[in-house]
Short mmCIF file of C-alpha atoms in Angstrom, two decimals:
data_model
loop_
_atom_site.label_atom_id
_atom_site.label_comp_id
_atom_site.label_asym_id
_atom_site.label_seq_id
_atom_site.Cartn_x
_atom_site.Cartn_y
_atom_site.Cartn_z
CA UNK A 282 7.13 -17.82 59.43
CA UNK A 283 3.82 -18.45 60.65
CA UNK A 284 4.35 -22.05 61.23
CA UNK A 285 6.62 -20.69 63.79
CA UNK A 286 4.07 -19.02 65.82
CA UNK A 287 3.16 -20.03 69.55
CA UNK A 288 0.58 -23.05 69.38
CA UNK A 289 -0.95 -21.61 72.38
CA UNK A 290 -1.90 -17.99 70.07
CA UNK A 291 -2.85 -19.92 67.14
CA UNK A 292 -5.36 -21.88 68.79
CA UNK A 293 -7.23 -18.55 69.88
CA UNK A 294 -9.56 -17.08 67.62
CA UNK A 295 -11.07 -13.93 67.50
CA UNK A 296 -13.86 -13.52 69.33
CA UNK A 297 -17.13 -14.69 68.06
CA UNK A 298 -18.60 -10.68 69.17
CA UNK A 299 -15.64 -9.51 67.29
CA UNK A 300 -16.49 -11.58 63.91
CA UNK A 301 -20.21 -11.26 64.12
CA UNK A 302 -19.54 -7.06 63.97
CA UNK A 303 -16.94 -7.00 61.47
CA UNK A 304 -19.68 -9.07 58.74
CA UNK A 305 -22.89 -6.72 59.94
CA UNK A 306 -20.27 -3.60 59.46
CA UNK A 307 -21.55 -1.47 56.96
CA UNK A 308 -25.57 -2.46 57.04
CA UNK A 309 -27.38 0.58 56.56
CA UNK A 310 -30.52 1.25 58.61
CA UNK A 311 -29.75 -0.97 61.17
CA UNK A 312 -30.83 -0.73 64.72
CA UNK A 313 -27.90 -1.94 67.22
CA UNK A 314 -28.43 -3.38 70.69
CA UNK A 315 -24.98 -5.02 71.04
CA UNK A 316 -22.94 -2.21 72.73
CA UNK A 317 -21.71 -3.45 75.92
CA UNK A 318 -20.83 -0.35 77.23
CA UNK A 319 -23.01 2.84 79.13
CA UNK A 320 -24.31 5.28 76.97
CA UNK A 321 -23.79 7.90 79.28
CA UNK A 322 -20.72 10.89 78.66
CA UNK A 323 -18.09 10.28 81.22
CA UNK A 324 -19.19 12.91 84.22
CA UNK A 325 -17.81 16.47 83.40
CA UNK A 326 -16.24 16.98 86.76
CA UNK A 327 -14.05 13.70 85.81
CA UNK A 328 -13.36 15.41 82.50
CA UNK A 329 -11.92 18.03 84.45
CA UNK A 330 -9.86 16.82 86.73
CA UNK A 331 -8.46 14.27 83.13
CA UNK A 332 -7.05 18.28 82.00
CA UNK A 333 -6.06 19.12 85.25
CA UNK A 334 -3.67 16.24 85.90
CA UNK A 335 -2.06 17.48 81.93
CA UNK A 336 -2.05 21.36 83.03
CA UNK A 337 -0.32 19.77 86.40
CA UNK A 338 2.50 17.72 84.06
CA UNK A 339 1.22 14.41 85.59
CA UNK A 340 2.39 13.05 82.30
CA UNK A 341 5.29 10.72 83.85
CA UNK A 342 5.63 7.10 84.89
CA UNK A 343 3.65 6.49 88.01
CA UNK A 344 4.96 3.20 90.36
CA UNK A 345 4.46 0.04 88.70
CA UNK A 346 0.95 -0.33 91.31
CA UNK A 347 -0.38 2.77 90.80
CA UNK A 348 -0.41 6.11 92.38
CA UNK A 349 -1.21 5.82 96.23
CA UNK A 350 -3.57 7.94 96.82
CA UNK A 351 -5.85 6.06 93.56
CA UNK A 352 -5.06 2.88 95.33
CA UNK A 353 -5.95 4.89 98.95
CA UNK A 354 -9.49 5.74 97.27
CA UNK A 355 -10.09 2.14 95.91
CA UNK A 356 -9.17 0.86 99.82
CA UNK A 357 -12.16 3.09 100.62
CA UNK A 358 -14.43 2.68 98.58
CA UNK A 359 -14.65 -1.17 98.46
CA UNK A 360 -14.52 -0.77 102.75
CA UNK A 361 -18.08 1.28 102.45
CA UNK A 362 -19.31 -0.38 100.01
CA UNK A 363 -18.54 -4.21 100.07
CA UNK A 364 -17.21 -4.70 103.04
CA UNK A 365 -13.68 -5.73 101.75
CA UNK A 366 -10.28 -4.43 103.44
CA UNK A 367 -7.31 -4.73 101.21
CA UNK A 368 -4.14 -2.64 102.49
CA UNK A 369 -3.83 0.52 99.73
CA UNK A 370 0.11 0.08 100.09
CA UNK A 371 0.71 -4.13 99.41
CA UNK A 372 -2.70 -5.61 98.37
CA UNK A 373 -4.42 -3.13 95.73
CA UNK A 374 -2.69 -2.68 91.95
CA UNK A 375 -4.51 -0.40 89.47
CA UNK A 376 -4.40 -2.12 86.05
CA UNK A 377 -4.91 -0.97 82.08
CA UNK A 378 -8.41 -1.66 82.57
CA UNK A 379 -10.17 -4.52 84.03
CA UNK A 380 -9.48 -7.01 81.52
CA UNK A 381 -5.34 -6.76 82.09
CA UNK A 382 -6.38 -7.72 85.68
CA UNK A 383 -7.47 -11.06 84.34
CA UNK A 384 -4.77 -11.57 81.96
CA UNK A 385 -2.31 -10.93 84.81
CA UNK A 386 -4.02 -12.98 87.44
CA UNK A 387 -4.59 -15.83 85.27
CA UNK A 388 -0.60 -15.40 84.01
CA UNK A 389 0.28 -15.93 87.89
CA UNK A 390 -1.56 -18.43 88.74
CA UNK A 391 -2.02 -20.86 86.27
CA UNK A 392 0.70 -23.63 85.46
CA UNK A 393 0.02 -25.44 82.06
CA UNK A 394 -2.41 -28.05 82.08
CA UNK A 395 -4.60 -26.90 85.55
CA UNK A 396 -8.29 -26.13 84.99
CA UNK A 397 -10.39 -23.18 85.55
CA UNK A 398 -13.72 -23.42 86.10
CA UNK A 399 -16.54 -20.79 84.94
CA UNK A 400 -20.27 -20.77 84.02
CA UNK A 401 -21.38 -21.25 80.44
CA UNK A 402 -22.59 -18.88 78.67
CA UNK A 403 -19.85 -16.49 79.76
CA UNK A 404 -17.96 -13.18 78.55
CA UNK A 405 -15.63 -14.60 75.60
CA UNK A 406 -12.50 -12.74 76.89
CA UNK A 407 -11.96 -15.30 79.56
CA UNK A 408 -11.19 -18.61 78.02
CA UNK A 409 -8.48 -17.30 75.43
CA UNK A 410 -6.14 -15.73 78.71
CA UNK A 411 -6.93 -19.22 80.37
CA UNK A 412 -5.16 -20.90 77.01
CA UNK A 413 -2.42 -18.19 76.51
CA UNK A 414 -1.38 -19.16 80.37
CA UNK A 415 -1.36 -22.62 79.31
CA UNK A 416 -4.64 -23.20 81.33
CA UNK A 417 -7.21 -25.55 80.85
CA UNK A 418 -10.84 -23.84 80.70
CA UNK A 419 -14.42 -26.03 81.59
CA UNK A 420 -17.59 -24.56 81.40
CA UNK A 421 -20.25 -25.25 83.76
CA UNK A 422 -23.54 -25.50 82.08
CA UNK A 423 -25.59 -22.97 84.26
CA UNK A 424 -28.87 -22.92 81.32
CA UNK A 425 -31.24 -25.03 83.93
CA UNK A 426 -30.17 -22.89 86.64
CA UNK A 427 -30.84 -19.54 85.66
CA UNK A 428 -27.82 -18.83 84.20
CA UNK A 429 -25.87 -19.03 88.12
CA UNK A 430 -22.86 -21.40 88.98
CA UNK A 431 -23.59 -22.39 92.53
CA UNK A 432 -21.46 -24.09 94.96
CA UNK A 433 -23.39 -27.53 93.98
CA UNK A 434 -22.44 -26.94 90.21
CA UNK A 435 -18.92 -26.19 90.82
CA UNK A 436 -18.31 -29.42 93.48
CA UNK A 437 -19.56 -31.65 90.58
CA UNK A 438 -16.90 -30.01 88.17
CA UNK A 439 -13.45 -29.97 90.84
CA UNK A 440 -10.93 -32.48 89.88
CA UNK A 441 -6.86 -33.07 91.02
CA UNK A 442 -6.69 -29.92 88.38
CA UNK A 443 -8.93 -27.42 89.47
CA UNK A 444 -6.38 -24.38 89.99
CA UNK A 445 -9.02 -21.93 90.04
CA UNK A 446 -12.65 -20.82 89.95
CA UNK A 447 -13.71 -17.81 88.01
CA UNK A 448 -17.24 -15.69 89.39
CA UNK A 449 -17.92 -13.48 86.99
CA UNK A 450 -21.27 -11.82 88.73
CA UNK A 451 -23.21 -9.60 87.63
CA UNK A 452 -22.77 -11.47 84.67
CA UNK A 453 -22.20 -10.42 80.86
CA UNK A 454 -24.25 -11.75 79.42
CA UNK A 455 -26.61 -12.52 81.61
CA UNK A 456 -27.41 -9.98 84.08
CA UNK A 457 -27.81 -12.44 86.60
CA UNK A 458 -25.82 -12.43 90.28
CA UNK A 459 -25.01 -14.85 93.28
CA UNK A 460 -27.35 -13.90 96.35
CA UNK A 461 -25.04 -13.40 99.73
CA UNK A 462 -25.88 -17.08 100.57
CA UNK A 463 -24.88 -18.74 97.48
CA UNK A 464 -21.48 -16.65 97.51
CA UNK A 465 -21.16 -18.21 101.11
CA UNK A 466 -21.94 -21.87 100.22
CA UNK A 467 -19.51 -21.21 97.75
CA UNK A 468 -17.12 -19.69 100.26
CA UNK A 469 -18.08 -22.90 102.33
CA UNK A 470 -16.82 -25.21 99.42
CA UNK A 471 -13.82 -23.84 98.51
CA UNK A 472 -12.03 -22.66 101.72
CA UNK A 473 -8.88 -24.54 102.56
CA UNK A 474 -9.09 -26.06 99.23
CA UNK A 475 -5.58 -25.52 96.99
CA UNK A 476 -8.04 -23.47 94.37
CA UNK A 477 -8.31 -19.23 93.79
CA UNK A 478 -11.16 -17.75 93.44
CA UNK A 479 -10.89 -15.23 90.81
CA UNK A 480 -13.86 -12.24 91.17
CA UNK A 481 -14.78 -10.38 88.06
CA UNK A 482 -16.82 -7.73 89.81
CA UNK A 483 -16.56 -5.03 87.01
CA UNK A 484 -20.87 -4.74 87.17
CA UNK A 485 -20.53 -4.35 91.03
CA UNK A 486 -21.95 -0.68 90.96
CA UNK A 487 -24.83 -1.74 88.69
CA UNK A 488 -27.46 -3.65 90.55
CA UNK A 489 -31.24 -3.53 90.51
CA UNK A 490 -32.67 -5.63 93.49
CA UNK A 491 -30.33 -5.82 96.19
CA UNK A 492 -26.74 -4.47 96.68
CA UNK A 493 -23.75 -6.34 95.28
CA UNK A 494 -22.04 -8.90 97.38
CA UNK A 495 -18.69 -9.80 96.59
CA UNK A 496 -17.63 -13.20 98.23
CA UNK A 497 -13.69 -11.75 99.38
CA UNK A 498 -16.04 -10.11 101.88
CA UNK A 499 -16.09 -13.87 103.73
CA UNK A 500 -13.20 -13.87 105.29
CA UNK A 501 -12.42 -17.78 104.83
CA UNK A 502 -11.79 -17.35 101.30
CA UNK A 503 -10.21 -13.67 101.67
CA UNK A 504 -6.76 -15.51 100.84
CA UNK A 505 -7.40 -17.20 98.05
CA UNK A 506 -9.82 -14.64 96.47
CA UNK A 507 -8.53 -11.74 93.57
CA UNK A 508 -11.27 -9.37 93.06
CA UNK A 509 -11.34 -7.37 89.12
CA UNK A 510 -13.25 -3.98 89.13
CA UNK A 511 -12.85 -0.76 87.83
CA UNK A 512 -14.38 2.55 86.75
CA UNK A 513 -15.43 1.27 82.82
CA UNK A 514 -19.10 1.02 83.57
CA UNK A 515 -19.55 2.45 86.89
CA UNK A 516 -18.61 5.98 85.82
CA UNK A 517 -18.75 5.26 81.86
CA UNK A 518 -15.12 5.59 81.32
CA UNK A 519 -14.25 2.68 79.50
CA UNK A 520 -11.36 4.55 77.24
CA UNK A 521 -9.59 5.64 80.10
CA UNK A 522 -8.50 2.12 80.76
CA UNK A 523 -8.50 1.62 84.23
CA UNK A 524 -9.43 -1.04 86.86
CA UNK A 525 -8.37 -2.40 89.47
CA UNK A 526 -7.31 -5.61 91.54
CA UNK A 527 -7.32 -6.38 94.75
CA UNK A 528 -5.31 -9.71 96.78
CA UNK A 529 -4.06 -10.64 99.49
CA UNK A 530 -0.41 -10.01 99.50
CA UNK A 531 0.62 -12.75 99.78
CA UNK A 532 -0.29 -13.32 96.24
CA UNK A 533 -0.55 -9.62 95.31
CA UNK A 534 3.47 -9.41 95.22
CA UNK A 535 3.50 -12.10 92.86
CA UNK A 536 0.66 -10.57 90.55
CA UNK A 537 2.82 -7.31 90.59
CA UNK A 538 5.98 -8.87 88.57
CA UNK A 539 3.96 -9.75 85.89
CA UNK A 540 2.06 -6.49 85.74
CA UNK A 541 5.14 -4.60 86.19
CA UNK A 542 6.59 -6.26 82.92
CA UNK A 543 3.48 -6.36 81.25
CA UNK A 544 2.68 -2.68 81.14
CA UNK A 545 4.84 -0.80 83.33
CA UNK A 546 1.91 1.04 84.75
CA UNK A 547 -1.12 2.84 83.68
CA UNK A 548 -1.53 5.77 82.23
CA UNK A 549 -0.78 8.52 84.71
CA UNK A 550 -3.69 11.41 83.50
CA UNK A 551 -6.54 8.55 83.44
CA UNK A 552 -5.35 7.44 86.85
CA UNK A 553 -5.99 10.93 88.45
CA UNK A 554 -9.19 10.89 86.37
CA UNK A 555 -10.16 7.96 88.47
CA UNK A 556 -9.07 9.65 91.37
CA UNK A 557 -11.56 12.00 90.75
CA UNK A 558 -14.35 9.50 90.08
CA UNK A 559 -13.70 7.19 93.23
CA UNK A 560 -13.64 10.39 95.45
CA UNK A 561 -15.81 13.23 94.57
CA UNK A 562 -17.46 10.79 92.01
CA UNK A 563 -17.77 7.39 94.47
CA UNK A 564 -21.78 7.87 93.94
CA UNK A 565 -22.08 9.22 90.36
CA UNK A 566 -23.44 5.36 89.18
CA UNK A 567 -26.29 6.10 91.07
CA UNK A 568 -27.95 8.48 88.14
CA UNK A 569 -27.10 5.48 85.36
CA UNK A 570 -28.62 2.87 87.29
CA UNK A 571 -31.93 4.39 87.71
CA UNK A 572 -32.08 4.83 84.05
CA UNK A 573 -30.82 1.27 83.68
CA UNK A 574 -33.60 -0.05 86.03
CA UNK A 575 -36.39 2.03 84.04
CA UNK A 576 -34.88 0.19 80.49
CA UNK A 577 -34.42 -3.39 82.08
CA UNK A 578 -38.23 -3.25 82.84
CA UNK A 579 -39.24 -1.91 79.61
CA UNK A 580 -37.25 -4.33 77.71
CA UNK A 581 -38.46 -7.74 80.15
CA UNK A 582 -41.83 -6.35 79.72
CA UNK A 583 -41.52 -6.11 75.77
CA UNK A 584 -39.59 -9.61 75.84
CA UNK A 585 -42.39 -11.60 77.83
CA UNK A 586 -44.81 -10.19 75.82
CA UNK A 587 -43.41 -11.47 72.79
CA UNK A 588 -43.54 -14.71 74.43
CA UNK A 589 -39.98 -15.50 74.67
CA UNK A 590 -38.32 -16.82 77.95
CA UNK A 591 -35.80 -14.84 79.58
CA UNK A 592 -34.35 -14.98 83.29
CA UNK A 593 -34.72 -11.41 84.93
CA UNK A 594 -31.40 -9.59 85.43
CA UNK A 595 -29.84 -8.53 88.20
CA UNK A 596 -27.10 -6.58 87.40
CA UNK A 597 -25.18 -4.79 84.59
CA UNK A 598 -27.16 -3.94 81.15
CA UNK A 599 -27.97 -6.93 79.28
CA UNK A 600 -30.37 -9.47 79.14
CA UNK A 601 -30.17 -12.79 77.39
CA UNK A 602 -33.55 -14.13 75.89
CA UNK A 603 -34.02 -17.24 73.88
CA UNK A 604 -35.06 -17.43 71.01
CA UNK A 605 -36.96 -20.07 69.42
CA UNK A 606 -36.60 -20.07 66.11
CA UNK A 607 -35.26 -22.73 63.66
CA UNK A 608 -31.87 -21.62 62.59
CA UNK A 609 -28.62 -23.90 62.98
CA UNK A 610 -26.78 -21.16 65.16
CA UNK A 611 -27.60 -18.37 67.09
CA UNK A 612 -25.07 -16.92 64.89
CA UNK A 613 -27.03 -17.38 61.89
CA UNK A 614 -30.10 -16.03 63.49
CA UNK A 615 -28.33 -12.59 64.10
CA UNK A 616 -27.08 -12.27 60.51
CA UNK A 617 -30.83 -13.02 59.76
CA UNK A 618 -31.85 -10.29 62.46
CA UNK A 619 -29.60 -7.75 60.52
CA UNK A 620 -30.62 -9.01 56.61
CA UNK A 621 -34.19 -9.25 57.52
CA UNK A 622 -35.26 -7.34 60.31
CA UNK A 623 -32.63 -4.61 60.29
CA UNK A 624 -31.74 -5.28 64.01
CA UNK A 625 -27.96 -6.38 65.81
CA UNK A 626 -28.23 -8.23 68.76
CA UNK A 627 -25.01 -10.60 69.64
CA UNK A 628 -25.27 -13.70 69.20
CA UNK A 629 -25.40 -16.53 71.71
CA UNK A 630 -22.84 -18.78 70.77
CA UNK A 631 -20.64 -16.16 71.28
CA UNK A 632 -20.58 -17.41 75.02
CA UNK A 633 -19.79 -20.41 74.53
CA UNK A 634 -21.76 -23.64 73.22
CA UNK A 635 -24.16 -23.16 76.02
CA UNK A 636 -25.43 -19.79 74.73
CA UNK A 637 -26.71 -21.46 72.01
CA UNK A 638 -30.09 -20.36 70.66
CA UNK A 639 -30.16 -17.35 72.90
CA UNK A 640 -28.94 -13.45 71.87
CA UNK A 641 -27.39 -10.87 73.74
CA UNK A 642 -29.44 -7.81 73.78
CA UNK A 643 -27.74 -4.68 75.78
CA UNK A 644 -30.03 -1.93 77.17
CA UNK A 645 -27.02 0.72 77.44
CA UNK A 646 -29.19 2.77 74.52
CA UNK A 647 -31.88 5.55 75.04
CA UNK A 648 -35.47 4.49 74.98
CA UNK A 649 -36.23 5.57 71.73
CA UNK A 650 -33.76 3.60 70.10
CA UNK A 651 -35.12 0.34 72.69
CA UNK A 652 -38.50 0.76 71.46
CA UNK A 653 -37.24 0.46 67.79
CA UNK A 654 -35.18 -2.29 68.03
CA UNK A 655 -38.13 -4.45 69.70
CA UNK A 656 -40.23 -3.62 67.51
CA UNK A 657 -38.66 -4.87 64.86
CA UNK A 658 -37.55 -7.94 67.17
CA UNK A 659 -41.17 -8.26 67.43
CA UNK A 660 -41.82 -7.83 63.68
CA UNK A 661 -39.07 -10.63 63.14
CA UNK A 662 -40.57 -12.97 65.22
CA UNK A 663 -44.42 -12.88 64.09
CA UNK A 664 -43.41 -13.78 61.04
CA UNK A 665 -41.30 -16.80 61.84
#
């Protein structure tokens, strides 16, 4: 029967994370830097309120959206801190996590055949939703630009079929993030063009240098703009499942149908937990980034002095160094890492062709466990 199956599935493959863990699975005495989530407990007065909402019987089906006062919270919370004003009642829909967001968007707006643009390397989840929705995806090679897709980049990439772009910043798995005046040359570009800008914003909370900037905040492109977040990394509850997206309703109604027959809604006790962590909890990132920040320095100052290039991070947890060493595929070089070296970083390609000869390496671990894994990085690498 498999001969039977949807072309559009069978041309997706797993994900080249997804493959590189299930061969390294097993290793003994191996040091891992691949997690890509915070290494943090989820904050105990979230905990609580997760076995309140069960002693409460908050165990039923919530509206298709989202309880109100969640989506009341987000409406506040992204007004102080981003500037953005998206109506709780018609323009806000909590999702199973951020990445249903995407799916859903991309299910909505997408007509087989249009192309969506987004930087190379990039998260791998993106370009299978773009296929299932009969999309077309092109990467933009961002390597000579430190890793950003700026508005000249995408101008050189929009054809008849551009249906939408996607800004994935802070990046995974780059770290990297658009300044307030690239977002607005972007803004510049696309307004009044028939293109959606799609936001994935999930890092917002986690920023070193400057505070994150999302570009719905420019009201020319507020129309056309769906912005992804959610409480995975902000608050380190990535099990609970929940972000969140917010449109204009105009398209927002639209987004809804699909959700609604997607999932229903999402899970009533981890939408009270976030609740909890967007009210009482709105600041709780704060902690987790300063331990972040004192990691991301320790690990660019191991990096450079191994002599390896690497473009500073902005945002989220990882940073994305090249290596230069001979192997055929980055691929290769992290099964190498793990046979020789007894280290797991992801590998590059994983991002698409343009990650090539780089790895992935996630500072969501203690310091102790940082120090180990460079050192043997560093081990590796003086003997190549």
């Amino acid at each position: 029967m498999e001969q039977y199956i949807n072309n559009n599935v069978k041309n997706i493959e797993i994900s080249g994370i997804r493959k590189f863990f299930n061969l390294v699975s097993g290793k003994e005495d191996v040091v891992s830097l691949t997690i890509g989530q915070p290494d943090f407990n989820t904050p105990e007065h979230i905990k609580e309120a997760t076995k309140q909402a069960i002693d409460d019987n908050q165990t039923t089906y919530t509206p298709n959206a989202g309880i109100l006062p969640l989506r009341q919270a987000i409406h506040d919370v992204t007004n102080e801190k981003y500037g953005l004003n998206y109506d709780s009642e018609d323009e806000i829909i909590v999702t199973v996590g951020a990445s249903q967001a995407i799916d859903v968007t991309l299910r909505t707006i997408i007509k087989p055949g249009e192309e969506v643009l987004l930087p190379g390397p990039v998260y791998p989840g993106y370009e299978p939703l773009i296929k299932l929705a009969g999309g077309v995806p092109v990467h933009i090679d961002t390597r000579d630009n430190d890793f950003k897709m700026t508005a000249q980049l995408i101008k050189e990439h929009i054809t008849d079929k551009t249906k939408c772009v996607i800004l994935p910043y802070p990046s995974n798995p780059t770290g990297v993030t658009l300044t307030e005046d690239e977002l607005e040359e972007i803004a510049q570009l696309l307004k009044d063009q028939p293109i959606f800008i799609l936001a994935d914003e999930i890092y917002s909370e986690l920023t070193y240098n400057e505070p994150h900037v999302s570009i719905a905040s420019f009201e020319e492109v507020r129309e056309q703009t769906i912005v992804i977040q959610g409480v995975s990394k902000s608050h380190s509850m990535t099990g609970f499942r929940i972000g969140y997206l917010l449109a204009d309703r105009s398209i927002r109604k639209h987004i809804l149908k699909v959700h609604q027959y997607n999932v229903s809604c999402p899970t009533s006790i981890s939408q009270y937990a976030a609740l909890q962590a967007l009210t009482v909890g709105k600041n709780d990132s704060e902690i987790m980034c300063q331990s972040y920040a004192e990691r991301r320095a320790y690990v660019l100052k191991r990096l450079k002095q191994m002599g390896l290039d690497v473009v500073e991070p902005d945002g989220a947890f990882y940073v994305f160094p090249k290596l230069k060493v001979s192997d055929h595929t980055s691929f290769d070089l992290g099964l190498r890492l793990v046979d020789e070296a007894g280290l797991a970083l992801v590998p590059g390609d994983a991002f698409s062709e343009y990650g090539q000869g780089y790895m992935r390496l996630s500072y969501a671990y203690n310091m102790e466990v940082l120090e180990e894994g460079l050192n043997r990085l560093e081990d590796f690498l003086s003997k190549q």
